[in-house]
């Protein structure tokens, strides 16, 4: 069975106010061409089809076009909802669409209801686990706690229970949208931290022949049978060094987590390269080593001690596609004028909140009880946002 694994399309997203719709359309063309040319037997889309719960009409039309073209090839497609999608909106018409070979899995209650694919070696049970917001799906899945590991573990228990009823040698595939321990994040993924923890252990997927992950935007291998495809396009300058691709997976005979497996990367089209440049403005304008970035989308970080005159206008003359301008004067870290953004860089919402408490109380940070209150408040806000978007347990 030849499988194409992709995820995190984020249809409708912009890149620093530049529409990515044309680039996304070219990716869909590339996806369909790859399915045809590589004789793909099934397509897996591991969540974040859209960039937001209520996508723009043009993004919906592009999604509709993709579904029609995949269905026209007669290739089964399995899709799950991600944390950016509205599960209920994406799942509308799923039963009808399934007749065309497009299998949308957006309801947590159906996580143990596989799409059964068949090749010359027998059946492959393909389980789609949509993004599971812990506070919203804990009761539905009878999970012991409202955290990512507990709810995903409960879903996987259901998967294994169903798999145990199937003929010996049945191979298994799981699609999941989660942050798995060992993965490398970028700036463009939405925070899914619950109780101060966002990651789940890769061991949750032990015994599965292939796990197709979504959420992290870099293509990466967590284990031989557990992989992220990453997003097909870069959505932040933190992805400048990413090689955007899909996984082409050949799943041979076996089962029980021991099926023969071969995986290779299929590169995605790059509409325009990204570049991060840094230094004093005059250096950036005159350095011949930067000639190669003149046609790229550019993030320029200026290190001048004082803000130069009209820096964006001057940079644009050399780099017409400069999109982001950052000021980080070269100063000692202890300098009180060091940028606020630098002090916050790499810190979680929880850490920032705790630092604020310490600041207003003359250095006395929160105790264990207060830290728990902050954690609960941050979790409640994120859960409310997710519930409002329609991403969670079906109702």
Coordinates of C-alpha atoms in Angstrom, one line a residue:
X1 CA 0.0 0.0 0.0
X2 CA 1.5 3.3 -1.1
X3 CA 0.4 6.2 1.2
X4 CA 1.0 10.0 0.9
X5 CA 1.1 11.7 4.3
X6 CA 0.5 15.5 4.5
X7 CA -0.9 17.9 7.0
X8 CA -1.2 21.5 8.2
X9 CA -2.4 23.0 4.9
X10 CA -3.8 26.1 6.8
X11 CA -5.9 27.1 3.8
X12 CA -6.7 30.8 4.0
X13 CA -3.6 31.8 5.9
X14 CA -1.6 34.9 5.1
X15 CA 2.2 35.3 5.6
X16 CA 2.8 38.8 7.2
X17 CA -0.3 40.1 5.4
X18 CA 0.7 38.5 2.1
X19 CA -2.0 36.1 0.8
X20 CA -0.8 32.5 0.5
X21 CA -3.8 31.4 -1.5
X22 CA -2.0 31.2 -4.9
X23 CA 0.8 29.2 -3.3
X24 CA -1.7 26.9 -1.6
X25 CA -3.4 26.4 -4.9
X26 CA 0.0 25.4 -6.5
X27 CA 0.5 23.0 -3.6
X28 CA -2.9 21.3 -4.3
X29 CA -1.8 21.0 -8.0
X30 CA 1.4 19.4 -6.8
X31 CA -0.4 17.1 -4.4
X32 CA -2.8 15.8 -7.1
X33 CA 0.1 15.4 -9.6
X34 CA 2.1 13.4 -7.0
X35 CA -0.9 11.1 -6.3
X36 CA -1.2 10.4 -10.0
X37 CA 2.5 10.1 -10.9
X38 CA 3.6 8.1 -7.8
X39 CA 0.5 5.8 -8.1
X40 CA -0.5 6.6 -4.5
X41 CA -3.2 4.3 -3.0
X42 CA -4.4 6.5 -0.2
X43 CA -3.9 10.1 1.0
X44 CA -3.6 11.0 4.7
X45 CA -4.2 14.6 5.9
X46 CA -3.4 14.9 9.6
X47 CA -5.3 18.1 10.5
X48 CA -5.3 21.9 10.3
X49 CA -6.9 21.8 6.8
X50 CA -8.0 25.4 7.4
X51 CA -6.2 28.2 9.3
X52 CA -9.2 29.2 11.3
X53 CA -12.6 28.0 12.4
X54 CA -14.5 30.2 10.0
X55 CA -12.3 30.2 6.9
X56 CA -12.7 32.7 4.0
X57 CA -14.8 31.7 1.0
X58 CA -11.8 31.4 -1.3
X59 CA -10.2 28.8 1.1
X60 CA -13.4 26.8 1.2
X61 CA -13.5 26.8 -2.6
X62 CA -9.9 25.6 -2.8
X63 CA -10.7 22.8 -0.3
X64 CA -13.7 21.8 -2.4
X65 CA -11.6 21.8 -5.5
X66 CA -9.0 19.5 -3.8
X67 CA -11.7 17.1 -2.7
X68 CA -13.2 16.9 -6.1
X69 CA -9.8 16.3 -7.7
X70 CA -8.8 13.6 -5.2
X71 CA -12.2 11.9 -5.5
X72 CA -11.8 12.0 -9.3
X73 CA -8.6 10.0 -9.1
X74 CA -10.5 7.3 -7.2
X75 CA -7.9 7.4 -4.4
X76 CA -9.3 7.1 -0.8
X77 CA -8.4 10.2 1.4
X78 CA -8.6 10.2 5.2
X79 CA -8.6 13.6 6.9
X80 CA -8.8 14.7 10.5
X81 CA -9.6 18.1 12.0
X82 CA -6.7 19.9 13.8
X83 CA -6.7 22.5 16.5
X84 CA -7.1 25.4 13.9
X85 CA -10.2 23.7 12.3
X86 CA -13.7 23.9 13.5
X87 CA -14.4 20.1 13.9
X88 CA -18.1 20.5 13.5
X89 CA -17.9 22.7 10.4
X90 CA -15.3 20.6 8.7
X91 CA -17.3 17.5 9.5
X92 CA -20.6 18.7 7.9
X93 CA -21.6 16.3 5.2
X94 CA -19.0 13.8 6.1
X95 CA -21.4 10.8 5.6
X96 CA -22.3 12.0 2.1
X97 CA -18.7 12.9 1.2
X98 CA -17.6 9.4 2.3
X99 CA -19.4 7.9 -0.6
X100 CA -16.9 9.6 -2.9
X101 CA -14.0 8.1 -1.0
X102 CA -13.2 11.1 1.2
X103 CA -13.2 10.1 4.8
X104 CA -13.5 13.0 7.3
X105 CA -12.8 12.1 10.9
X106 CA -13.8 15.1 13.2
X107 CA -15.8 13.5 16.0
X108 CA -13.8 12.0 18.9
X109 CA -16.5 9.5 19.5
X110 CA -15.6 7.8 16.2
X111 CA -11.9 7.5 16.8
X112 CA -12.1 3.6 16.9
X113 CA -14.2 3.5 13.7
X114 CA -11.5 2.9 11.0
X115 CA -11.4 3.3 7.3
X116 CA -10.5 -0.1 6.1
X117 CA -8.1 -0.2 3.1
X118 CA -7.2 -3.4 1.3
X119 CA -4.3 -4.4 -0.8
X120 CA -2.7 -7.7 -1.9
X121 CA -1.4 -8.3 1.7
X122 CA -4.8 -7.9 3.4
X123 CA -6.6 -5.2 5.4
X124 CA -5.2 -1.9 6.8
X125 CA -7.3 -0.3 9.5
X126 CA -6.8 3.4 9.3
X127 CA -7.9 5.3 12.4
X128 CA -8.5 9.1 12.4
X129 CA -8.1 10.8 15.8
X130 CA -9.1 14.4 15.4
X131 CA -7.4 17.1 17.6
X132 CA -8.6 16.3 21.2
X133 CA -9.0 19.3 23.4
X134 CA -8.7 17.7 26.9
X135 CA -11.3 19.7 28.8
X136 CA -13.9 19.1 26.1
X137 CA -13.4 15.4 25.3
X138 CA -12.4 14.0 28.7
X139 CA -15.9 12.7 29.6
X140 CA -16.6 11.5 26.0
X141 CA -13.5 9.3 26.1
X142 CA -13.7 8.5 29.8
X143 CA -10.1 9.7 30.3
X144 CA -8.8 9.7 33.9
X145 CA -7.5 13.3 33.6
X146 CA -8.1 16.4 31.5
X147 CA -4.6 16.5 29.8
X148 CA -3.3 15.6 26.4
X149 CA -1.6 12.4 27.4
X150 CA -4.7 11.1 29.2
X151 CA -7.2 11.8 26.4
X152 CA -5.0 10.6 23.6
X153 CA -4.2 7.6 25.6
X154 CA -7.9 6.9 26.1
X155 CA -8.5 7.2 22.4
X156 CA -5.6 4.8 21.6
X157 CA -7.1 2.3 24.1
X158 CA -10.2 2.3 21.9
X159 CA -8.2 2.0 18.8
X160 CA -6.3 -1.1 20.2
X161 CA -9.6 -2.6 21.4
X162 CA -11.0 -2.4 17.9
X163 CA -7.8 -3.6 16.3
X164 CA -7.9 -6.7 18.5
X165 CA -11.2 -7.8 17.0
X166 CA -9.8 -7.8 13.5
X167 CA -8.2 -10.7 11.6
X168 CA -4.6 -11.6 12.5
X169 CA -2.1 -9.7 10.4
X170 CA -4.3 -6.6 10.0
X171 CA -2.0 -3.6 9.6
X172 CA -2.8 -0.3 11.3
X173 CA -2.4 3.4 10.6
X174 CA -3.3 6.2 13.0
X175 CA -3.7 9.9 12.1
X176 CA -3.3 12.2 15.1
X177 CA -2.9 16.0 15.6
X178 CA -0.7 16.5 18.7
X179 CA 2.6 17.7 20.0
X180 CA 4.6 14.5 20.5
X181 CA 7.7 14.5 22.7
X182 CA 10.9 14.8 20.6
X183 CA 9.3 17.0 18.0
X184 CA 10.7 20.5 17.1
X185 CA 8.2 23.4 17.1
X186 CA 8.2 26.6 15.2
X187 CA 6.7 30.0 15.8
X188 CA 3.6 29.4 13.7
X189 CA 1.9 26.7 15.7
X190 CA -0.8 27.7 18.1
X191 CA 0.0 26.8 21.7
X192 CA -2.0 23.8 23.0
X193 CA -0.5 23.7 26.4
X194 CA -2.7 22.3 29.2
X195 CA -1.7 22.5 32.8
X196 CA 1.8 23.6 31.7
X197 CA 2.3 20.5 29.5
X198 CA 1.8 20.3 25.7
X199 CA 3.7 17.1 24.7
X200 CA 2.6 13.5 24.7
X201 CA 4.9 10.5 24.7
X202 CA 5.5 8.7 21.4
X203 CA 5.0 5.4 23.2
X204 CA 1.2 6.1 23.0
X205 CA 1.5 4.8 19.4
X206 CA 3.5 1.6 20.1
X207 CA 2.3 -1.3 18.1
X208 CA 0.9 0.8 15.3
X209 CA 2.4 0.2 11.9
X210 CA 2.4 3.9 10.9
X211 CA 1.4 7.0 12.7
X212 CA 0.8 10.1 10.6
X213 CA 1.1 13.2 12.7
X214 CA 0.1 16.8 12.2
X215 CA 0.5 20.0 14.2
X216 CA 4.2 20.7 14.0
X217 CA 5.2 22.5 10.8
X218 CA 8.6 20.9 10.3
X219 CA 8.8 17.6 8.5
X220 CA 10.4 15.2 11.1
X221 CA 10.8 11.6 12.2
X222 CA 10.0 11.0 15.8
X223 CA 10.5 7.2 15.3
X224 CA 10.6 5.1 12.2
X225 CA 6.9 4.6 12.4
X226 CA 5.9 7.9 13.9
X227 CA 6.4 11.0 11.7
X228 CA 5.3 14.5 11.1
X229 CA 4.9 15.6 7.5
X230 CA 5.0 19.3 8.4
X231 CA 3.2 22.1 6.6
X232 CA 3.6 22.3 2.8
X233 CA 4.4 26.0 3.0
X234 CA 6.3 28.1 5.5
X235 CA 4.1 30.2 7.7
X236 CA 6.7 32.0 9.8
X237 CA 10.3 33.1 9.5
X238 CA 11.1 30.5 12.1
X239 CA 10.6 28.0 9.3
X240 CA 13.3 29.6 7.1
X241 CA 15.5 26.5 7.2
X242 CA 12.6 24.0 6.8
X243 CA 12.6 21.7 3.8
X244 CA 8.9 21.5 3.0
X245 CA 7.7 18.1 1.9
X246 CA 5.3 15.1 2.3
X247 CA 6.0 11.6 3.3
X248 CA 5.6 8.9 0.6
X249 CA 5.2 5.7 2.6
X250 CA 5.1 2.1 1.3
X251 CA 3.5 -0.2 3.8
X252 CA 4.2 -3.9 3.1
X253 CA 3.0 -7.1 4.8
X254 CA 3.2 -7.7 8.5
X255 CA 1.1 -6.1 11.2
X256 CA 1.2 -5.5 14.9
X257 CA 3.7 -2.7 14.5
X258 CA 6.1 -4.8 12.4
X259 CA 4.8 -4.3 8.9
X260 CA 7.5 -3.6 6.3
X261 CA 7.8 0.1 5.9
X262 CA 9.7 2.4 3.5
X263 CA 9.4 6.2 3.6
X264 CA 10.8 9.0 1.4
X265 CA 10.2 12.7 1.3
X266 CA 8.5 14.4 -1.7
X267 CA 9.5 18.0 -1.8
X268 CA 6.8 20.7 -2.1
X269 CA 7.0 23.7 -4.4
X270 CA 8.6 26.8 -2.9
X271 CA 6.8 29.9 -4.0
X272 CA 9.5 32.2 -2.7
X273 CA 12.4 31.5 -0.4
X274 CA 12.7 33.0 3.1
X275 CA 15.7 34.8 4.5
X276 CA 16.5 36.2 7.9
X277 CA 19.2 38.9 7.8
X278 CA 20.7 40.8 10.7
X279 CA 23.0 43.7 11.3
X280 CA 23.3 47.5 11.1
X281 CA 21.2 49.0 8.3
X282 CA 24.1 50.2 6.3
X283 CA 25.7 46.8 6.4
X284 CA 22.5 45.1 5.2
X285 CA 22.2 47.6 2.3
X286 CA 25.8 47.2 1.1
X287 CA 26.9 43.6 1.9
X288 CA 27.3 41.8 -1.5
X289 CA 26.9 38.4 0.4
X290 CA 23.2 39.2 0.7
X291 CA 22.6 39.5 -3.0
X292 CA 21.1 36.0 -3.0
X293 CA 18.3 37.2 -0.8
X294 CA 17.1 40.0 -3.0
X295 CA 14.2 38.0 -4.4
X296 CA 13.3 36.3 -1.0
X297 CA 10.7 37.2 1.6
X298 CA 12.9 38.9 4.2
X299 CA 12.9 39.4 7.9
X300 CA 15.5 42.1 8.7
X301 CA 16.7 42.6 12.3
X302 CA 18.5 45.9 12.7
X303 CA 21.2 46.1 15.4
X304 CA 21.9 49.8 15.1
X305 CA 22.3 51.5 18.5
X306 CA 19.7 54.1 17.4
X307 CA 16.7 53.7 15.1
X308 CA 17.7 54.6 11.5
X309 CA 15.7 57.0 9.4
X310 CA 13.0 55.3 7.2
X311 CA 14.6 51.9 7.5
X312 CA 11.8 50.0 5.8
X313 CA 11.7 52.3 2.7
X314 CA 15.5 52.0 2.4
X315 CA 15.5 48.2 2.8
X316 CA 12.7 47.8 0.2
X317 CA 14.9 49.3 -2.5
X318 CA 17.3 46.4 -2.2
X319 CA 14.9 43.7 -0.9
X320 CA 11.5 44.4 -2.5
X321 CA 9.9 41.6 -0.6
X322 CA 11.0 42.5 2.9
X323 CA 8.0 41.7 5.2
X324 CA 9.2 42.0 8.7
X325 CA 11.4 44.6 10.5
X326 CA 12.8 43.9 14.0
X327 CA 14.8 46.3 16.1
X328 CA 17.3 44.7 18.4
X329 CA 20.1 47.2 19.3
X330 CA 23.3 45.5 20.3
X331 CA 23.2 46.0 24.1
X332 CA 24.2 44.0 27.1
X333 CA 21.4 41.7 28.4
X334 CA 21.3 43.6 31.7
X335 CA 20.8 46.9 30.0
X336 CA 17.4 48.3 31.0
X337 CA 16.8 49.4 27.4
X338 CA 17.1 45.8 26.1
X339 CA 14.0 45.1 24.1
X340 CA 10.9 43.7 25.9
X341 CA 10.5 41.2 23.1
X342 CA 13.9 39.8 23.7
X343 CA 13.2 39.3 27.4
X344 CA 10.0 37.4 26.5
X345 CA 11.5 35.3 23.7
X346 CA 11.1 31.6 24.2
X347 CA 8.9 32.0 27.4
X348 CA 5.5 30.4 27.8
X349 CA 2.4 32.3 28.8
X350 CA 2.6 30.7 32.2
X351 CA 6.2 31.9 32.7
X352 CA 5.3 35.4 31.6
X353 CA 2.3 35.5 34.0
X354 CA 4.5 34.3 36.9
X355 CA 7.2 36.9 36.1
X356 CA 4.5 39.6 36.2
X357 CA 3.4 38.5 39.6
X358 CA 7.0 38.6 40.8
X359 CA 7.5 42.1 39.3
X360 CA 4.5 43.7 41.0
X361 CA 5.4 42.0 44.3
X362 CA 8.9 43.2 44.5
X363 CA 10.5 39.9 43.5
X364 CA 8.2 37.5 45.3
X365 CA 6.8 35.1 42.8
X366 CA 3.7 33.0 43.0
X367 CA 3.5 30.1 45.5
X368 CA 2.3 26.6 44.5
X369 CA -1.4 27.5 45.0
X370 CA -1.2 30.7 43.1
X371 CA 0.7 29.0 40.3
X372 CA -2.1 26.5 40.1
X373 CA -4.6 29.4 39.8
X374 CA -2.7 30.9 36.9
X375 CA -2.5 27.5 35.2
X376 CA -6.3 27.0 35.5
X377 CA -7.0 30.5 34.2
X378 CA -4.8 30.1 31.2
X379 CA -6.3 26.7 30.5
X380 CA -9.9 28.0 30.8
X381 CA -9.2 30.8 28.3
X382 CA -7.8 28.5 25.7
X383 CA -10.5 25.9 26.3
X384 CA -13.2 28.6 25.9
X385 CA -11.6 29.8 22.6
X386 CA -11.6 26.2 21.3
X387 CA -15.1 25.5 22.3
X388 CA -16.3 28.7 20.7
X389 CA -14.7 27.7 17.4
X390 CA -16.6 24.4 17.5
X391 CA -13.5 22.2 17.9
X392 CA -14.1 19.5 20.5
X393 CA -16.5 16.9 21.4
X394 CA -19.5 16.7 19.0
X395 CA -22.8 18.0 20.4

